[in-house]
Amino acid sequence: MFTHLIVGATFNIGDALFYAVLFIILMWIVKLVAWKPITQLMQNRADKISSDIDSAETARNNAAALEKKRQAALQQSQAEASDIITQAQQSGDNRRAEIISTAQADAQTLKANAQKDIQQQQQDALVNSKNNVADLSIEIASKIIQKNLTAADQKALIDSYIEGLGSHESK
Amino acid sequence: MEATRTFQFLGLTFNVGNMISGVIVAAIVLGLVFICSRHLQMKPSGKQNLLEAMVDFTNGIVKSTLPSGSTRSYGLWAFTLFYFILISNLLGLFLHIEIGGVVYVKSPTADPIVAMSFALMSLLLAQYSSVKKLGYKGHFATYMQPISFLLPVNLMEELTNFLTLGIRVYGNIFAGELLAGLIAKLAFSGGILTFAVSVPLELAWQGFSVFIGCIQAYVFVTLSCVYVSQKLSIEE
């Protein structure tokens, strides 16, 4: 019935069936060999690209945040460093002033001590000389005038003399 | 018509020439795809780029005609169909084996049976998609749309879709081969003069046939997708 339907060609149903089967088998093998792996790969690539874009975005944001943080830390450390320097300078100044003042005080006390010592020595020397002069004058007087004076009288005499000497000296 | 060598099997008639040509086309497509799909890498190089371009091309056809997300279901079909018909259209241009007046290798699509077979397969896929989406009842109800007396018109449309889809590719390729054969006959008919004239003519016609073959493969796949999408876009 269908023979010579189209431009005189014989309608071979066998050929149609053969091509249908051939096409389906070809489609199946192409699916196994290439279609599945290539579509899987292309899907993976698309996923990877989108995830890469996302991760690049986050990485950039992280880097910016880190940069900001570092800048802040740098500024803080600079401020701290200048603080430390000023503190050190201040303490150095303080220490210097302290050392100078203690040295001055020491020198003052040393000077005062020395003056005191000198006065003491003067005093001692005066007392010693007073005693020596008394003894010496007693001996001299006893030898010269051959007259025994009591030591007490002699001392009173010498005292009056020394007093006169001191008043003479203070004048 | 050219003489053909046929044999009978299970009461069906098989054309040996068509079968050999079809197997050769399938082997070429498979070989191309097989070679290109070795050592697939995330970073494509060389032949993998070719395969991806091929896949992208047919996926583009599917995406532009069918509803979105259908590349997963129809991509493989469009891919295989396009490259099978493309190679079928081009095979006869460089390979034409004739032994004792019987053609064994030529463009399979230059045979109406083969072209109509592919058209029938596309239309069947469209029917199958419709049934799958709407169910048998809904599918057959679409032939009554929008009004029931349009049923004959709708049935006629299906038939014309089938006929035009198949005959378009058959006619183009058959005419191309016929004219190529005529120019070749002309070349050897009248000595040196006709030979000198027909060589550039044949060359030009071969080039044009390559163009026609590509266009027809593209048109065939696009129209197949359109028929499927028509069935898919019908609302209940």
Short mmCIF file of C-alpha atoms in Angstrom, two decimals:
data_model
loop_
_atom_site.label_atom_id
_atom_site.label_comp_id
_atom_site.label_asym_id
_atom_site.label_seq_id
_atom_site.Cartn_x
_atom_site.Cartn_y
_atom_site.Cartn_z
CA MET A 1 0.00 0.00 0.00
CA PHE A 2 2.78 2.39 0.92
CA THR A 3 5.08 1.26 -1.84
CA HIS A 4 6.05 4.00 -4.26
CA LEU A 5 4.41 6.57 -2.03
CA ILE A 6 7.15 9.15 -2.41
CA VAL A 7 8.83 9.82 -5.73
CA GLY A 8 8.83 6.19 -6.66
CA ALA A 9 11.00 5.00 -3.78
CA THR A 10 10.14 1.69 -2.27
CA PHE A 11 9.04 2.11 1.30
CA ASN A 12 11.23 -0.38 3.08
CA ILE A 13 9.96 -0.61 6.64
CA GLY A 14 13.06 -2.64 7.43
CA ASP A 15 15.25 0.38 6.67
CA ALA A 16 13.17 2.63 8.89
CA LEU A 17 13.38 0.11 11.71
CA PHE A 18 17.10 -0.34 11.13
CA TYR A 19 17.71 3.41 11.35
CA ALA A 20 15.58 3.75 14.46
CA VAL A 21 17.53 1.00 16.20
CA LEU A 22 20.84 2.37 14.91
CA PHE A 23 19.99 5.85 16.14
CA ILE A 24 18.97 4.63 19.58
CA ILE A 25 22.10 2.51 19.94
CA LEU A 26 24.25 5.43 18.78
CA MET A 27 22.53 7.72 21.26
CA TRP A 28 23.12 5.23 24.06
CA ILE A 29 26.82 4.79 23.26
CA VAL A 30 27.31 8.55 22.86
CA LYS A 31 25.69 8.99 26.26
CA LEU A 32 28.05 6.49 27.84
CA VAL A 33 31.18 7.66 26.05
CA ALA A 34 30.86 11.41 25.93
CA TRP A 35 27.59 12.96 26.96
CA LYS A 36 27.57 11.99 30.61
CA PRO A 37 31.21 12.91 31.33
CA ILE A 38 31.15 16.12 29.32
CA THR A 39 27.91 17.44 30.80
CA GLN A 40 29.08 16.43 34.27
CA LEU A 41 32.35 18.24 33.63
CA MET A 42 30.65 21.34 32.28
CA GLN A 43 28.30 21.40 35.25
CA ASN A 44 31.24 20.98 37.62
CA ARG A 45 33.06 23.79 35.86
CA ALA A 46 30.07 26.08 36.10
CA ASP A 47 29.74 25.27 39.81
CA LYS A 48 33.46 25.79 40.32
CA ILE A 49 33.44 29.13 38.55
CA SER A 50 30.53 30.41 40.60
CA SER A 51 32.07 29.16 43.85
CA ASP A 52 35.43 30.65 42.82
CA ILE A 53 33.77 33.99 42.25
CA ASP A 54 32.13 33.78 45.67
CA SER A 55 35.33 32.75 47.43
CA ALA A 56 37.30 35.48 45.65
CA GLU A 57 34.75 37.99 46.89
CA THR A 58 35.07 36.79 50.48
CA ALA A 59 38.85 36.63 50.21
CA ARG A 60 38.92 40.21 49.00
CA ASN A 61 36.70 41.32 51.84
CA ASN A 62 38.90 39.46 54.33
CA ALA A 63 42.01 41.04 52.90
CA ALA A 64 40.46 44.51 53.15
CA ALA A 65 39.43 43.90 56.77
CA LEU A 66 42.89 42.57 57.60
CA GLU A 67 44.51 45.58 55.96
CA LYS A 68 42.35 47.92 58.02
CA LYS A 69 43.19 46.01 61.19
CA ARG A 70 46.88 46.12 60.43
CA GLN A 71 46.73 49.84 59.75
CA ALA A 72 45.03 50.40 63.08
CA ALA A 73 47.56 48.19 64.87
CA LEU A 74 50.40 50.09 63.23
CA GLN A 75 49.02 53.42 64.31
CA GLN A 76 48.48 52.14 67.84
CA SER A 77 52.00 50.81 68.08
CA GLN A 78 53.38 54.10 66.80
CA ALA A 79 51.45 55.98 69.46
CA GLU A 80 52.67 53.53 72.10
CA ALA A 81 56.24 53.95 70.95
CA SER A 82 56.06 57.73 71.21
CA ASP A 83 54.45 57.37 74.65
CA ILE A 84 57.27 55.11 75.78
CA ILE A 85 59.86 57.55 74.49
CA THR A 86 58.29 60.52 76.28
CA GLN A 87 57.95 58.49 79.46
CA ALA A 88 61.59 57.47 79.24
CA GLN A 89 62.63 61.06 78.69
CA GLN A 90 60.53 62.20 81.62
CA SER A 91 61.88 59.55 83.95
CA GLY A 92 65.38 60.33 82.76
CA ASP A 93 64.85 64.01 83.55
CA ASN A 94 63.41 63.13 86.93
CA ARG A 95 66.27 60.83 87.68
CA ARG A 96 68.80 63.47 86.71
CA ALA A 97 67.15 66.09 88.88
CA GLU A 98 67.02 63.63 91.76
CA ILE A 99 70.66 62.72 91.37
CA ILE A 100 71.64 66.38 91.27
CA SER A 101 69.58 67.23 94.32
CA THR A 102 70.92 64.27 96.33
CA ALA A 103 74.44 65.21 95.32
CA GLN A 104 73.82 68.77 96.45
CA ALA A 105 72.36 67.58 99.73
CA ASP A 106 75.31 65.24 100.28
CA ALA A 107 77.70 68.04 99.55
CA GLN A 108 75.81 70.27 101.96
CA THR A 109 75.95 67.70 104.78
CA LEU A 110 79.60 66.97 104.04
CA LYS A 111 80.38 70.68 104.23
CA ALA A 112 78.37 71.08 107.40
CA ASN A 113 80.11 68.07 108.97
CA ALA A 114 83.47 69.38 107.98
CA GLN A 115 82.72 72.81 109.51
CA LYS A 116 81.47 71.13 112.64
CA ASP A 117 84.61 69.01 112.83
CA ILE A 118 86.77 72.06 112.37
CA GLN A 119 84.93 73.91 115.11
CA GLN A 120 85.22 70.88 117.37
CA GLN A 121 88.92 70.63 116.70
CA GLN A 122 89.32 74.33 117.34
CA GLN A 123 87.45 73.94 120.57
CA ASP A 124 89.57 70.95 121.53
CA ALA A 125 92.73 72.69 120.64
CA LEU A 126 91.63 75.72 122.67
CA VAL A 127 90.87 73.56 125.69
CA ASN A 128 94.13 71.66 125.34
CA SER A 129 96.12 74.83 124.99
CA LYS A 130 94.28 76.28 127.95
CA ASN A 131 95.32 73.32 130.09
CA ASN A 132 98.83 73.30 128.76
CA VAL A 133 99.22 77.01 129.29
CA ALA A 134 97.94 76.62 132.85
CA ASP A 135 100.40 73.85 133.64
CA LEU A 136 103.23 75.61 131.87
CA SER A 137 102.57 78.92 133.58
CA ILE A 138 102.40 77.21 136.96
CA GLU A 139 105.78 75.67 136.38
CA ILE A 140 107.19 78.86 135.06
CA ALA A 141 105.75 80.91 137.83
CA SER A 142 106.88 78.51 140.53
CA LYS A 143 110.35 78.50 139.11
CA ILE A 144 110.52 82.27 138.70
CA ILE A 145 108.99 83.55 141.84
CA GLN A 146 109.82 80.50 143.99
CA LYS A 147 106.60 80.81 145.58
CA ASN A 148 104.07 78.09 145.77
CA LEU A 149 100.77 79.08 144.66
CA THR A 150 97.94 76.69 144.98
CA ALA A 151 96.80 75.18 141.78
CA ALA A 152 93.35 76.63 142.26
CA ASP A 153 94.67 80.16 142.61
CA GLN A 154 96.80 79.66 139.60
CA LYS A 155 93.88 78.41 137.57
CA ALA A 156 91.81 81.38 138.55
CA LEU A 157 94.62 83.60 137.45
CA ILE A 158 94.98 81.84 134.12
CA ASP A 159 91.22 81.87 133.56
CA SER A 160 91.15 85.59 134.11
CA TYR A 161 93.99 85.89 131.69
CA ILE A 162 92.37 83.68 129.04
CA GLU A 163 89.14 85.51 129.48
CA GLY A 164 91.00 88.65 128.85
CA LEU A 165 92.61 86.97 125.84
CA GLY A 166 89.24 85.79 124.50
CA SER A 167 87.70 89.24 124.92
CA HIS A 168 90.74 90.68 123.34
CA GLU A 169 90.44 88.18 120.48
CA SER A 170 86.70 88.77 119.97
CA LYS A 171 87.27 92.49 119.79
CA MET B 1 15.69 5.20 -9.66
CA GLU B 2 19.03 3.61 -9.08
CA ALA B 3 19.16 -0.10 -8.63
CA THR B 4 19.32 -1.19 -5.03
CA ARG B 5 20.35 -4.40 -3.37
CA THR B 6 17.72 -5.55 -0.92
CA PHE B 7 17.10 -8.62 1.19
CA GLN B 8 14.18 -9.93 3.13
CA PHE B 9 14.35 -10.65 6.83
CA LEU B 10 11.36 -11.48 9.04
CA GLY B 11 9.11 -10.31 6.25
CA LEU B 12 10.75 -6.88 6.15
CA THR B 13 12.71 -5.49 3.25
CA PHE B 14 16.16 -4.13 4.02
CA ASN B 15 18.24 -1.98 1.67
CA VAL B 16 21.90 -2.97 2.01
CA GLY B 17 23.16 0.38 0.72
CA ASN B 18 21.18 2.32 3.32
CA MET B 19 22.35 0.02 6.09
CA ILE B 20 26.02 0.34 5.18
CA SER B 21 25.76 4.14 4.87
CA GLY B 22 23.96 4.39 8.19
CA VAL B 23 26.57 2.29 9.96
CA ILE B 24 29.35 4.41 8.44
CA VAL B 25 27.65 7.62 9.59
CA ALA B 26 27.14 6.23 13.09
CA ALA B 27 30.77 5.10 13.17
CA ILE B 28 31.99 8.57 12.13
CA VAL B 29 29.86 10.31 14.74
CA LEU B 30 30.87 7.85 17.41
CA GLY B 31 34.55 8.02 16.46
CA LEU B 32 34.54 11.83 16.50
CA VAL B 33 32.82 11.96 19.85
CA PHE B 34 34.97 9.15 21.25
CA ILE B 35 38.25 10.77 20.22
CA CYS B 36 37.16 14.16 21.51
CA SER B 37 35.99 12.85 24.86
CA ARG B 38 39.26 11.22 25.92
CA HIS B 39 41.17 12.72 28.86
CA LEU B 40 38.54 15.27 29.84
CA GLN B 41 39.96 18.03 31.99
CA MET B 42 38.57 20.89 33.99
CA LYS B 43 40.69 23.21 31.87
CA PRO B 44 39.67 22.25 28.34
CA SER B 45 42.26 22.01 25.59
CA GLY B 46 42.35 21.04 21.92
CA LYS B 47 39.76 18.44 20.97
CA GLN B 48 37.86 18.83 24.21
CA ASN B 49 37.12 22.41 23.16
CA LEU B 50 35.66 21.06 19.92
CA LEU B 51 33.41 18.62 21.76
CA GLU B 52 32.27 21.31 24.17
CA ALA B 53 31.52 23.66 21.30
CA MET B 54 29.48 20.89 19.63
CA VAL B 55 27.56 20.23 22.85
CA ASP B 56 27.03 23.93 23.45
CA PHE B 57 25.71 24.38 19.92
CA THR B 58 23.00 21.74 20.19
CA ASN B 59 22.23 22.76 23.77
CA GLY B 60 21.75 26.26 22.40
CA ILE B 61 19.16 24.97 19.92
CA VAL B 62 17.34 23.12 22.69
CA LYS B 63 17.49 26.09 25.04
CA SER B 64 16.18 28.53 22.46
CA THR B 65 13.13 26.43 21.58
CA LEU B 66 12.23 24.26 24.54
CA PRO B 67 11.26 25.48 28.01
CA SER B 68 14.18 26.12 30.34
CA GLY B 69 15.68 23.17 32.14
CA SER B 70 14.94 20.81 29.27
CA THR B 71 18.56 20.50 28.13
CA ARG B 72 18.92 17.72 30.65
CA SER B 73 16.12 15.69 29.07
CA TYR B 74 16.46 16.62 25.39
CA GLY B 75 20.11 17.67 25.06
CA LEU B 76 21.47 14.23 24.27
CA TRP B 77 18.72 13.59 21.73
CA ALA B 78 19.33 16.91 19.98
CA PHE B 79 23.08 16.33 20.02
CA THR B 80 22.94 12.86 18.51
CA LEU B 81 20.24 13.84 16.01
CA PHE B 82 22.08 16.92 14.79
CA TYR B 83 25.44 15.25 14.27
CA PHE B 84 23.90 12.10 12.79
CA ILE B 85 21.96 14.13 10.21
CA LEU B 86 24.89 16.47 9.59
CA ILE B 87 27.25 13.62 8.82
CA SER B 88 24.48 11.90 6.84
CA ASN B 89 24.08 15.01 4.70
CA LEU B 90 27.81 15.36 4.13
CA LEU B 91 28.74 11.71 3.66
CA GLY B 92 27.58 11.52 0.03
CA LEU B 93 29.66 14.58 -0.88
CA PHE B 94 32.96 12.85 -0.34
CA LEU B 95 32.05 9.17 -0.34
CA HIS B 96 29.96 7.59 -3.06
CA ILE B 97 30.59 3.90 -3.66
CA GLU B 98 28.84 2.19 -6.52
CA ILE B 99 29.56 -1.42 -7.44
CA GLY B 100 27.96 -2.94 -10.52
CA GLY B 101 25.36 -0.19 -10.75
CA VAL B 102 24.27 -0.72 -7.15
CA VAL B 103 24.97 2.15 -4.74
CA TYR B 104 26.40 0.95 -1.43
CA VAL B 105 27.57 4.18 0.20
CA LYS B 106 25.91 7.58 -0.22
CA SER B 107 24.17 10.20 1.92
CA PRO B 108 21.57 8.25 3.90
CA THR B 109 19.33 11.32 3.99
CA ALA B 110 19.26 11.37 0.19
CA ASP B 111 16.99 8.35 0.58
CA PRO B 112 13.39 9.31 1.42
CA ILE B 113 12.97 6.29 3.69
CA VAL B 114 15.76 7.42 5.98
CA ALA B 115 14.68 11.07 6.02
CA MET B 116 11.09 10.10 6.75
CA SER B 117 12.26 7.70 9.46
CA PHE B 118 13.98 10.52 11.28
CA ALA B 119 10.97 12.79 10.82
CA LEU B 120 8.75 10.04 12.20
CA MET B 121 11.06 9.57 15.19
CA SER B 122 10.96 13.30 15.97
CA LEU B 123 7.17 13.43 15.72
CA LEU B 124 6.89 10.32 17.87
CA LEU B 125 9.10 11.95 20.48
CA ALA B 126 6.82 15.00 20.39
CA GLN B 127 3.77 12.75 20.91
CA TYR B 128 5.56 10.88 23.68
CA SER B 129 6.46 14.15 25.44
CA SER B 130 2.85 15.27 25.25
CA VAL B 131 1.56 11.98 26.62
CA LYS B 132 4.16 12.06 29.36
CA LYS B 133 3.10 15.54 30.37
CA LEU B 134 -0.68 15.40 29.99
CA GLY B 135 -1.47 11.70 30.11
CA TYR B 136 -3.26 9.85 27.31
CA LYS B 137 -6.59 11.52 27.94
CA GLY B 138 -5.15 15.02 28.04
CA HIS B 139 -2.97 14.29 25.03
CA PHE B 140 -5.81 13.22 22.79
CA ALA B 141 -7.94 16.04 24.11
CA THR B 142 -5.42 18.50 22.66
CA TYR B 143 -6.54 17.44 19.18
CA MET B 144 -9.96 18.89 20.05
CA GLN B 145 -8.42 22.24 20.93
CA PRO B 146 -9.61 24.93 20.72
CA ILE B 147 -12.90 23.54 19.32
CA SER B 148 -13.80 19.92 18.67
CA PHE B 149 -14.52 20.29 14.96
CA LEU B 150 -10.89 21.30 14.41
CA LEU B 151 -9.88 17.68 15.00
CA PRO B 152 -9.31 16.92 11.28
CA VAL B 153 -7.29 20.11 10.91
CA ASN B 154 -5.12 19.19 13.88
CA LEU B 155 -4.59 15.67 12.57
CA MET B 156 -3.74 17.13 9.16
CA GLU B 157 -1.21 19.42 10.83
CA GLU B 158 0.54 16.45 12.39
CA LEU B 159 0.74 14.73 9.04
CA THR B 160 2.05 17.81 7.27
CA ASN B 161 4.58 18.37 10.02
CA PHE B 162 5.81 14.83 9.49
CA LEU B 163 5.88 15.12 5.70
CA THR B 164 7.52 18.55 5.52
CA LEU B 165 10.13 17.69 8.12
CA GLY B 166 11.20 14.55 6.28
CA ILE B 167 10.82 15.72 2.69
CA ARG B 168 12.65 19.01 3.30
CA VAL B 169 15.91 17.35 4.24
CA TYR B 170 15.44 14.55 1.72
CA GLY B 171 14.71 16.95 -1.12
CA ASN B 172 17.68 19.19 -0.43
CA ILE B 173 20.19 16.42 -0.08
CA PHE B 174 18.79 14.32 -2.90
CA ALA B 175 18.78 17.32 -5.24
CA GLY B 176 22.32 18.16 -4.20
CA GLU B 177 23.56 14.67 -4.94
CA LEU B 178 21.60 14.51 -8.19
CA LEU B 179 23.05 17.76 -9.46
CA ALA B 180 26.54 16.76 -8.33
CA GLY B 181 26.12 13.53 -10.29
CA LEU B 182 24.86 15.38 -13.36
CA ILE B 183 27.82 17.78 -13.30
CA ALA B 184 30.15 14.79 -12.97
CA LYS B 185 28.49 13.16 -16.00
CA LEU B 186 28.82 16.42 -17.90
CA ALA B 187 32.54 16.54 -17.10
CA PHE B 188 33.22 13.26 -18.87
CA SER B 189 30.76 13.73 -21.70
CA GLY B 190 32.49 16.07 -24.13
CA GLY B 191 36.24 15.92 -23.82
CA ILE B 192 38.57 18.53 -22.37
CA LEU B 193 36.27 21.54 -22.77
CA THR B 194 33.37 20.29 -20.67
CA PHE B 195 35.81 18.89 -18.13
CA ALA B 196 37.45 22.29 -17.70
CA VAL B 197 34.08 23.95 -17.32
CA SER B 198 32.56 21.43 -14.92
CA VAL B 199 35.48 21.13 -12.47
CA PRO B 200 35.00 24.62 -10.97
CA LEU B 201 31.24 24.15 -11.25
CA GLU B 202 31.39 20.89 -9.32
CA LEU B 203 33.71 22.48 -6.80
CA ALA B 204 31.29 25.35 -6.22
CA TRP B 205 28.33 22.99 -6.02
CA GLN B 206 30.14 20.78 -3.51
CA GLY B 207 30.83 23.80 -1.33
CA PHE B 208 27.23 24.90 -1.59
CA SER B 209 26.10 21.36 -0.74
CA VAL B 210 28.19 21.42 2.42
CA PHE B 211 26.45 24.66 3.36
CA ILE B 212 23.02 23.18 2.50
CA GLY B 213 23.81 20.04 4.50
CA CYS B 214 24.71 22.05 7.60
CA ILE B 215 21.67 24.30 7.25
CA GLN B 216 19.32 21.37 6.73
CA ALA B 217 20.69 19.53 9.78
CA TYR B 218 20.22 22.69 11.83
CA VAL B 219 16.71 23.23 10.47
CA PHE B 220 15.77 19.62 11.08
CA VAL B 221 16.86 19.68 14.72
CA THR B 222 15.35 23.11 15.34
CA LEU B 223 11.99 22.09 13.88
CA SER B 224 12.03 18.83 15.83
CA CYS B 225 12.60 20.83 19.00
CA VAL B 226 9.82 23.21 18.01
CA TYR B 227 7.37 20.34 17.51
CA VAL B 228 8.31 18.95 20.90
CA SER B 229 7.96 22.36 22.53
CA GLN B 230 4.56 22.87 20.88
CA LYS B 231 3.40 19.71 22.58
CA LEU B 232 4.99 20.71 25.87
CA SER B 233 3.62 24.26 25.92
CA ILE B 234 -0.02 23.20 25.50
CA GLU B 235 -1.94 24.07 28.61
CA GLU B 236 -4.46 21.70 30.09
#
